[in-house]
PDB file of C-alpha atoms in Angstrom:
ATOM      1  CA  MET A  15       0.000   0.000   0.000  1.00  0.00           C
ATOM      2  CA  ASN A  16       1.180   3.519  -0.811  1.00  0.00           C
ATOM      3  CA  ARG A  17       0.916   6.398   1.622  1.00  0.00           C
ATOM      4  CA  THR A  18       1.581  10.121   1.376  1.00  0.00           C
ATOM      5  CA  VAL A  19       2.891  12.489   4.032  1.00  0.00           C
ATOM      6  CA  ILE A  20       2.596  16.208   3.324  1.00  0.00           C
ATOM      7  CA  LEU A  21       4.677  18.498   5.525  1.00  0.00           C
ATOM      8  CA  ALA A  22       2.743  21.630   6.487  1.00  0.00           C
ATOM      9  CA  GLY A  23       4.063  22.296   9.966  1.00  0.00           C
ATOM     10  CA  GLY A  24       6.853  24.769   9.236  1.00  0.00           C
ATOM     11  CA  ALA A  25       6.762  28.347  10.471  1.00  0.00           C
ATOM     12  CA  GLY A  26       8.195  29.818   7.266  1.00  0.00           C
ATOM     13  CA  THR A  27      10.354  32.359   9.102  1.00  0.00           C
ATOM     14  CA  ARG A  28      12.384  33.298   6.006  1.00  0.00           C
ATOM     15  CA  MET A  29       9.191  34.411   4.282  1.00  0.00           C
ATOM     16  CA  GLY A  30       8.276  36.922   6.991  1.00  0.00           C
ATOM     17  CA  GLY A  31       4.755  37.747   8.133  1.00  0.00           C
ATOM     18  CA  CYS A  32       2.498  35.903  10.553  1.00  0.00           C
ATOM     19  CA  VAL A  33       1.108  33.249   8.182  1.00  0.00           C
ATOM     20  CA  PRO A  34       3.238  30.157   7.450  1.00  0.00           C
ATOM     21  CA  LYS A  35       4.102  30.042   3.760  1.00  0.00           C
ATOM     22  CA  GLN A  36       2.072  26.888   3.046  1.00  0.00           C
ATOM     23  CA  PHE A  37      -1.081  28.806   4.014  1.00  0.00           C
ATOM     24  CA  ILE A  38      -0.419  31.911   1.898  1.00  0.00           C
ATOM     25  CA  ASN A  39      -3.089  32.457  -0.756  1.00  0.00           C
ATOM     26  CA  VAL A  40      -2.023  32.644  -4.388  1.00  0.00           C
ATOM     27  CA  ASN A  41      -4.676  33.029  -7.094  1.00  0.00           C
ATOM     28  CA  GLY A  42      -7.414  32.357  -4.533  1.00  0.00           C
ATOM     29  CA  LYS A  43      -5.982  29.163  -2.988  1.00  0.00           C
ATOM     30  CA  PRO A  44      -3.530  28.420  -0.160  1.00  0.00           C
ATOM     31  CA  LEU A  45      -0.275  26.888  -1.381  1.00  0.00           C
ATOM     32  CA  LEU A  46      -0.992  23.637   0.450  1.00  0.00           C
ATOM     33  CA  GLN A  47      -4.244  23.155  -1.436  1.00  0.00           C
ATOM     34  CA  TYR A  48      -2.405  22.979  -4.764  1.00  0.00           C
ATOM     35  CA  SER A  49      -0.460  19.950  -3.481  1.00  0.00           C
ATOM     36  CA  LEU A  50      -3.621  18.344  -2.127  1.00  0.00           C
ATOM     37  CA  GLU A  51      -5.245  18.639  -5.543  1.00  0.00           C
ATOM     38  CA  ALA A  52      -2.234  17.038  -7.236  1.00  0.00           C
ATOM     39  CA  VAL A  53      -2.391  14.119  -4.811  1.00  0.00           C
ATOM     40  CA  ARG A  54      -6.148  13.842  -5.369  1.00  0.00           C
ATOM     41  CA  ASP A  55      -5.561  13.422  -9.091  1.00  0.00           C
ATOM     42  CA  CYS A  56      -3.014  10.650  -8.539  1.00  0.00           C
ATOM     43  CA  GLU A  57      -4.547   7.509  -7.029  1.00  0.00           C
ATOM     44  CA  CYS A  58      -1.135   5.881  -6.645  1.00  0.00           C
ATOM     45  CA  ALA A  59      -0.367   8.367  -3.861  1.00  0.00           C
ATOM     46  CA  GLY A  60      -2.719   6.350  -1.639  1.00  0.00           C
ATOM     47  CA  GLU A  61      -3.786   7.428   1.834  1.00  0.00           C
ATOM     48  CA  VAL A  62      -2.797  10.849   3.099  1.00  0.00           C
ATOM     49  CA  TRP A  63      -1.393  12.104   6.397  1.00  0.00           C
ATOM     50  CA  ILE A  64      -0.599  15.761   6.998  1.00  0.00           C
ATOM     51  CA  VAL A  65       1.914  17.217   9.429  1.00  0.00           C
ATOM     52  CA  ALA A  66       0.364  20.406  10.810  1.00  0.00           C
ATOM     53  CA  GLY A  67       0.224  22.249  14.118  1.00  0.00           C
ATOM     54  CA  GLU A  68      -3.017  22.321  16.088  1.00  0.00           C
ATOM     55  CA  PRO A  69      -3.846  25.996  15.327  1.00  0.00           C
ATOM     56  CA  TRP A  70      -3.845  25.305  11.576  1.00  0.00           C
ATOM     57  CA  ARG A  71      -5.674  21.993  11.444  1.00  0.00           C
ATOM     58  CA  GLY A  72      -9.095  23.543  10.960  1.00  0.00           C
ATOM     59  CA  ALA A  73      -7.801  25.410   7.904  1.00  0.00           C
ATOM     60  CA  VAL A  74      -6.235  22.207   6.571  1.00  0.00           C
ATOM     61  CA  GLU A  75      -9.489  20.293   7.023  1.00  0.00           C
ATOM     62  CA  ARG A  76     -11.291  22.928   4.954  1.00  0.00           C
ATOM     63  CA  MET A  77      -8.653  22.590   2.224  1.00  0.00           C
ATOM     64  CA  ILE A  78      -8.996  18.807   2.270  1.00  0.00           C
ATOM     65  CA  LYS A  79     -12.728  19.132   1.745  1.00  0.00           C
ATOM     66  CA  GLU A  80     -12.302  21.790  -0.944  1.00  0.00           C
ATOM     67  CA  ALA A  81      -9.745  19.636  -2.755  1.00  0.00           C
ATOM     68  CA  GLY A  82     -12.062  16.614  -2.705  1.00  0.00           C
ATOM     69  CA  ILE A  83      -9.631  14.340  -0.902  1.00  0.00           C
ATOM     70  CA  SER A  84     -11.567  13.676   2.320  1.00  0.00           C
ATOM     71  CA  SER A  85     -12.029   9.968   1.597  1.00  0.00           C
ATOM     72  CA  ARG A  86      -8.261   9.401   1.496  1.00  0.00           C
ATOM     73  CA  PHE A  87      -7.273  11.611   4.425  1.00  0.00           C
ATOM     74  CA  ARG A  88      -6.266   9.520   7.449  1.00  0.00           C
ATOM     75  CA  GLY A  89      -5.152  12.067  10.019  1.00  0.00           C
ATOM     76  CA  PHE A  90      -2.728  14.662  11.321  1.00  0.00           C
ATOM     77  CA  CYS A  91       0.788  14.205  12.673  1.00  0.00           C
ATOM     78  CA  ASP A  92       2.556  16.588  15.031  1.00  0.00           C
ATOM     79  CA  PRO A  93       5.315  18.839  13.706  1.00  0.00           C
ATOM     80  CA  GLY A  94       8.733  18.541  15.311  1.00  0.00           C
ATOM     81  CA  PRO A  95      11.389  21.145  16.130  1.00  0.00           C
ATOM     82  CA  GLU A  96      13.143  20.368  12.826  1.00  0.00           C
ATOM     83  CA  ARG A  97      11.864  19.156   9.457  1.00  0.00           C
ATOM     84  CA  GLN A  98      13.108  15.582   9.680  1.00  0.00           C
ATOM     85  CA  VAL A  99      11.685  15.156  13.171  1.00  0.00           C
ATOM     86  CA  SER A 100       8.312  16.013  11.631  1.00  0.00           C
ATOM     87  CA  VAL A 101       8.930  13.297   9.039  1.00  0.00           C
ATOM     88  CA  MET A 102       9.832  10.842  11.804  1.00  0.00           C
ATOM     89  CA  ASN A 103       6.653  11.678  13.713  1.00  0.00           C
ATOM     90  CA  ALA A 104       4.640  10.812  10.617  1.00  0.00           C
ATOM     91  CA  LEU A 105       6.591   7.616   9.939  1.00  0.00           C
ATOM     92  CA  THR A 106       5.941   6.474  13.499  1.00  0.00           C
ATOM     93  CA  GLU A 107       2.187   6.821  12.915  1.00  0.00           C
ATOM     94  CA  LEU A 108       2.374   4.974   9.606  1.00  0.00           C
ATOM     95  CA  MET A 109       4.330   2.101  11.152  1.00  0.00           C
ATOM     96  CA  LYS A 110       1.359   1.364  13.409  1.00  0.00           C
ATOM     97  CA  GLU A 111      -0.572   0.133  10.378  1.00  0.00           C
ATOM     98  CA  GLU A 112      -0.671  -3.627   9.742  1.00  0.00           C
ATOM     99  CA  THR A 113       0.436  -3.269   6.116  1.00  0.00           C
ATOM    100  CA  ALA A 114       3.399  -1.009   6.884  1.00  0.00           C
ATOM    101  CA  GLU A 115       5.990  -3.713   6.099  1.00  0.00           C
ATOM    102  CA  ASN A 116       5.213  -3.715   2.364  1.00  0.00           C
ATOM    103  CA  SER A 117       4.315  -0.047   1.992  1.00  0.00           C
ATOM    104  CA  TYR A 118       5.902   2.870   0.210  1.00  0.00           C
ATOM    105  CA  VAL A 119       5.633   6.406   1.562  1.00  0.00           C
ATOM    106  CA  MET A 120       5.824   9.645  -0.368  1.00  0.00           C
ATOM    107  CA  VAL A 121       7.131  12.689   1.492  1.00  0.00           C
ATOM    108  CA  HIS A 122       6.156  16.048   0.022  1.00  0.00           C
ATOM    109  CA  ASP A 123       6.554  19.690   1.050  1.00  0.00           C
ATOM    110  CA  GLY A 124       3.370  21.706   1.411  1.00  0.00           C
ATOM    111  CA  ALA A 125       5.396  24.648   0.117  1.00  0.00           C
ATOM    112  CA  ARG A 126       5.900  23.005  -3.311  1.00  0.00           C
ATOM    113  CA  PRO A 127       2.499  23.804  -4.833  1.00  0.00           C
ATOM    114  CA  LEU A 128       3.303  23.049  -8.477  1.00  0.00           C
ATOM    115  CA  VAL A 129       3.985  19.345  -8.046  1.00  0.00           C
ATOM    116  CA  SER A 130       2.295  17.411 -10.825  1.00  0.00           C
ATOM    117  CA  GLY A 131       0.441  14.124 -10.787  1.00  0.00           C
ATOM    118  CA  GLU A 132       2.836  12.951 -13.485  1.00  0.00           C
ATOM    119  CA  LEU A 133       5.884  13.520 -11.253  1.00  0.00           C
ATOM    120  CA  ILE A 134       4.155  11.721  -8.370  1.00  0.00           C
ATOM    121  CA  ARG A 135       3.407   8.735 -10.591  1.00  0.00           C
ATOM    122  CA  ARG A 136       6.951   8.618 -11.937  1.00  0.00           C
ATOM    123  CA  CYS A 137       8.356   8.618  -8.399  1.00  0.00           C
ATOM    124  CA  PHE A 138       6.225   5.643  -7.341  1.00  0.00           C
ATOM    125  CA  GLU A 139       6.919   3.774 -10.582  1.00  0.00           C
ATOM    126  CA  ALA A 140      10.675   4.283 -10.265  1.00  0.00           C
ATOM    127  CA  ALA A 141      10.676   3.233  -6.602  1.00  0.00           C
ATOM    128  CA  ALA A 142       8.956  -0.097  -7.295  1.00  0.00           C
ATOM    129  CA  GLY A 143      11.371  -2.908  -6.532  1.00  0.00           C
ATOM    130  CA  ARG A 144      13.902  -0.451  -5.071  1.00  0.00           C
ATOM    131  CA  ASP A 145      14.217   1.298  -1.712  1.00  0.00           C
ATOM    132  CA  GLY A 146      13.107   4.632  -3.094  1.00  0.00           C
ATOM    133  CA  ALA A 147      13.166   7.306  -5.773  1.00  0.00           C
ATOM    134  CA  VAL A 148      14.099  10.983  -5.693  1.00  0.00           C
ATOM    135  CA  PRO A 149      13.577  13.547  -8.493  1.00  0.00           C
ATOM    136  CA  VAL A 150      16.669  15.632  -9.229  1.00  0.00           C
ATOM    137  CA  LEU A 151      17.706  18.518 -11.464  1.00  0.00           C
ATOM    138  CA  PRO A 152      21.164  18.771 -13.022  1.00  0.00           C
ATOM    139  CA  VAL A 153      23.460  21.467 -11.643  1.00  0.00           C
ATOM    140  CA  ARG A 154      24.195  23.905 -14.473  1.00  0.00           C
ATOM    141  CA  ASP A 155      26.353  26.455 -12.690  1.00  0.00           C
ATOM    142  CA  THR A 156      29.995  25.951 -11.835  1.00  0.00           C
ATOM    143  CA  VAL A 157      30.188  24.827  -8.207  1.00  0.00           C
ATOM    144  CA  TYR A 158      33.207  25.584  -6.032  1.00  0.00           C
ATOM    145  CA  ARG A 159      34.424  24.399  -2.661  1.00  0.00           C
ATOM    146  CA  MET A 160      35.247  27.258  -0.276  1.00  0.00           C
ATOM    147  CA  GLU A 161      37.422  27.514   2.806  1.00  0.00           C
ATOM    148  CA  ASP A 162      38.032  30.660   4.883  1.00  0.00           C
ATOM    149  CA  GLY A 163      36.340  32.872   2.301  1.00  0.00           C
ATOM    150  CA  ARG A 164      38.518  31.610  -0.579  1.00  0.00           C
ATOM    151  CA  LEU A 165      37.954  29.144  -3.400  1.00  0.00           C
ATOM    152  CA  SER A 166      39.682  25.884  -2.558  1.00  0.00           C
ATOM    153  CA  GLY A 167      38.454  23.469  -5.185  1.00  0.00           C
ATOM    154  CA  LEU A 168      36.112  22.724  -8.076  1.00  0.00           C
ATOM    155  CA  LEU A 169      33.324  20.135  -7.843  1.00  0.00           C
ATOM    156  CA  LYS A 170      32.302  18.006 -10.831  1.00  0.00           C
ATOM    157  CA  ARG A 171      28.886  19.058 -12.050  1.00  0.00           C
ATOM    158  CA  ASP A 172      28.150  15.669 -13.593  1.00  0.00           C
ATOM    159  CA  GLN A 173      28.328  14.142 -10.110  1.00  0.00           C
ATOM    160  CA  LEU A 174      25.994  16.715  -8.532  1.00  0.00           C
ATOM    161  CA  ALA A 175      22.228  17.164  -8.565  1.00  0.00           C
ATOM    162  CA  ALA A 176      19.630  19.316  -6.828  1.00  0.00           C
ATOM    163  CA  GLY A 177      16.924  17.262  -5.170  1.00  0.00           C
ATOM    164  CA  GLN A 178      13.204  17.964  -5.105  1.00  0.00           C
ATOM    165  CA  ALA A 179      10.148  16.663  -3.307  1.00  0.00           C
ATOM    166  CA  PRO A 180       8.143  14.462  -3.589  1.00  0.00           C
ATOM    167  CA  GLU A 181      10.434  11.648  -2.560  1.00  0.00           C
ATOM    168  CA  VAL A 182       9.256   8.046  -2.288  1.00  0.00           C
ATOM    169  CA  PHE A 183      10.751   5.443   0.072  1.00  0.00           C
ATOM    170  CA  ARG A 184      10.038   1.899   1.157  1.00  0.00           C
ATOM    171  CA  LEU A 185       8.478   2.591   4.524  1.00  0.00           C
ATOM    172  CA  LYS A 186      10.111   0.086   6.894  1.00  0.00           C
ATOM    173  CA  PRO A 187      13.761   0.598   5.814  1.00  0.00           C
ATOM    174  CA  TYR A 188      13.204   4.364   5.716  1.00  0.00           C
ATOM    175  CA  TYR A 189      11.701   4.347   9.203  1.00  0.00           C
ATOM    176  CA  ASP A 190      14.692   2.337  10.461  1.00  0.00           C
ATOM    177  CA  ALA A 191      17.096   4.763   8.761  1.00  0.00           C
ATOM    178  CA  ASN A 192      15.499   7.703  10.561  1.00  0.00           C
ATOM    179  CA  LEU A 193      15.260   5.848  13.862  1.00  0.00           C
ATOM    180  CA  ALA A 194      19.020   5.237  13.737  1.00  0.00           C
ATOM    181  CA  LEU A 195      19.541   9.014  13.767  1.00  0.00           C
ATOM    182  CA  MET A 196      17.403   9.675  16.829  1.00  0.00           C
ATOM    183  CA  PRO A 197      17.483  11.714  18.970  1.00  0.00           C
ATOM    184  CA  ASP A 198      20.336  14.073  18.105  1.00  0.00           C
ATOM    185  CA  GLN A 199      21.671  13.501  14.588  1.00  0.00           C
ATOM    186  CA  ILE A 200      18.207  13.767  13.066  1.00  0.00           C
ATOM    187  CA  MET A 201      18.108  17.404  14.159  1.00  0.00           C
ATOM    188  CA  ARG A 202      20.871  18.174  11.637  1.00  0.00           C
ATOM    189  CA  ILE A 203      19.173  16.497   8.654  1.00  0.00           C
ATOM    190  CA  ARG A 204      17.978  18.926   5.986  1.00  0.00           C
ATOM    191  CA  GLY A 205      16.713  16.685   3.183  1.00  0.00           C
ATOM    192  CA  SER A 206      14.287  13.763   3.332  1.00  0.00           C
ATOM    193  CA  ALA A 207      16.610  11.499   1.353  1.00  0.00           C
ATOM    194  CA  GLU A 208      19.622  12.106   3.607  1.00  0.00           C
ATOM    195  CA  PRO A 209      18.738   9.385   6.171  1.00  0.00           C
ATOM    196  CA  ALA A 210      18.221   6.910   3.313  1.00  0.00           C
ATOM    197  CA  VAL A 211      21.607   7.742   1.809  1.00  0.00           C
ATOM    198  CA  LEU A 212      23.345   7.467   5.187  1.00  0.00           C
ATOM    199  CA  ALA A 213      21.734   4.048   5.686  1.00  0.00           C
ATOM    200  CA  GLY A 214      22.881   2.797   2.284  1.00  0.00           C
ATOM    201  CA  MET A 215      19.374   2.377   0.897  1.00  0.00           C
ATOM    202  CA  ASP A 216      18.967   1.737  -2.836  1.00  0.00           C
ATOM    203  CA  ILE A 217      17.616   5.085  -4.025  1.00  0.00           C
ATOM    204  CA  VAL A 218      17.197   5.722  -7.736  1.00  0.00           C
ATOM    205  CA  VAL A 219      17.061   9.223  -9.227  1.00  0.00           C
ATOM    206  CA  ILE A 220      14.633  10.419 -11.884  1.00  0.00           C
ATOM    207  CA  PRO A 221      14.354  13.704 -13.827  1.00  0.00           C
ATOM    208  CA  ALA A 222      12.682  16.405 -11.765  1.00  0.00           C
ATOM    209  CA  ASP A 223      10.363  19.206 -12.917  1.00  0.00           C
ATOM    210  CA  GLU A 224      11.729  22.746 -13.337  1.00  0.00           C
ATOM    211  CA  ARG A 225       8.335  24.200 -12.358  1.00  0.00           C
ATOM    212  CA  ASN A 226       8.198  22.277  -9.096  1.00  0.00           C
ATOM    213  CA  ILE A 227       9.751  25.097  -7.084  1.00  0.00           C
ATOM    214  CA  LYS A 228       9.847  25.373  -3.297  1.00  0.00           C
ATOM    215  CA  ILE A 229       8.488  28.596  -1.859  1.00  0.00           C
ATOM    216  CA  THR A 230      10.951  29.929   0.693  1.00  0.00           C
ATOM    217  CA  THR A 231      11.294  33.670   0.038  1.00  0.00           C
ATOM    218  CA  GLN A 232       9.194  36.548  -1.274  1.00  0.00           C
ATOM    219  CA  GLU A 233      11.093  36.229  -4.564  1.00  0.00           C
ATOM    220  CA  ASP A 234       9.933  32.603  -4.845  1.00  0.00           C
ATOM    221  CA  LEU A 235       6.377  33.733  -4.225  1.00  0.00           C
ATOM    222  CA  ALA A 236       6.614  36.337  -6.975  1.00  0.00           C
ATOM    223  CA  TYR A 237       7.966  33.717  -9.382  1.00  0.00           C
ATOM    224  CA  LEU A 238       5.121  31.356  -8.463  1.00  0.00           C
ATOM    225  CA  ARG A 239       2.572  34.052  -9.286  1.00  0.00           C
ATOM    226  CA  TYR A 240       4.323  34.534 -12.620  1.00  0.00           C
ATOM    227  CA  LEU A 241       4.199  30.802 -13.366  1.00  0.00           C
ATOM    228  CA  LEU A 242       0.500  30.711 -12.495  1.00  0.00           C
ATOM    229  CA  GLY A 243      -0.219  33.686 -14.727  1.00  0.00           C
ATOM    230  CA  GLY A 244      -1.057  36.061 -11.901  1.00  0.00           C
ATOM    231  CA  ASN A 245       0.332  39.447 -10.990  1.00  0.00           C
ATOM    232  CA  VAL A 246       3.888  39.589  -9.637  1.00  0.00           C
TER     233      VAL A 246
END
């Protein structure tokens, strides 16, 4: 069985303002609702859990209803002090299910509103028979290593990639990989695939989507409005 975890518990401090970025309205819809609609249109994403703080759960429930995904929504998970702790909280809930041993889980950011059903499907298809799949973009710029404010080396672009969400993992090995990092090392994890890589899981990469941007700053928000055909 496939499951989906959408992370919507972040405070969005780099964006500024009092509303977390995943709840900012763009073209009449909160950012999170765009992701919910993409998951709705992709049956392979399976059942849905959402990481969200108590004050925002009423708003999320309204979005779930508006997006037409109520029948697949299974519940909320508590956000943690860092992103990967939030992921671990959700994995712990999923592991309580009887079918967890043979399940795959998709982890997605509520602040990536332009995820497509096609990318979701490709992630699950690529993960089948493996430990997981991660969409990546090639690095086009020259990338340097720096030390003490000076260039100290050149990295090979053909060995580098920029990762995106959604990411799909085989649930039990991924849970174990995160559990091995508890309670301290997990606080330093910044990407969902990092625990899988550290654990030596078999993670395949697939081409990502240039439009599938993560909203972190006001500049990102302006670019999103441009992509959606709204006013910048």
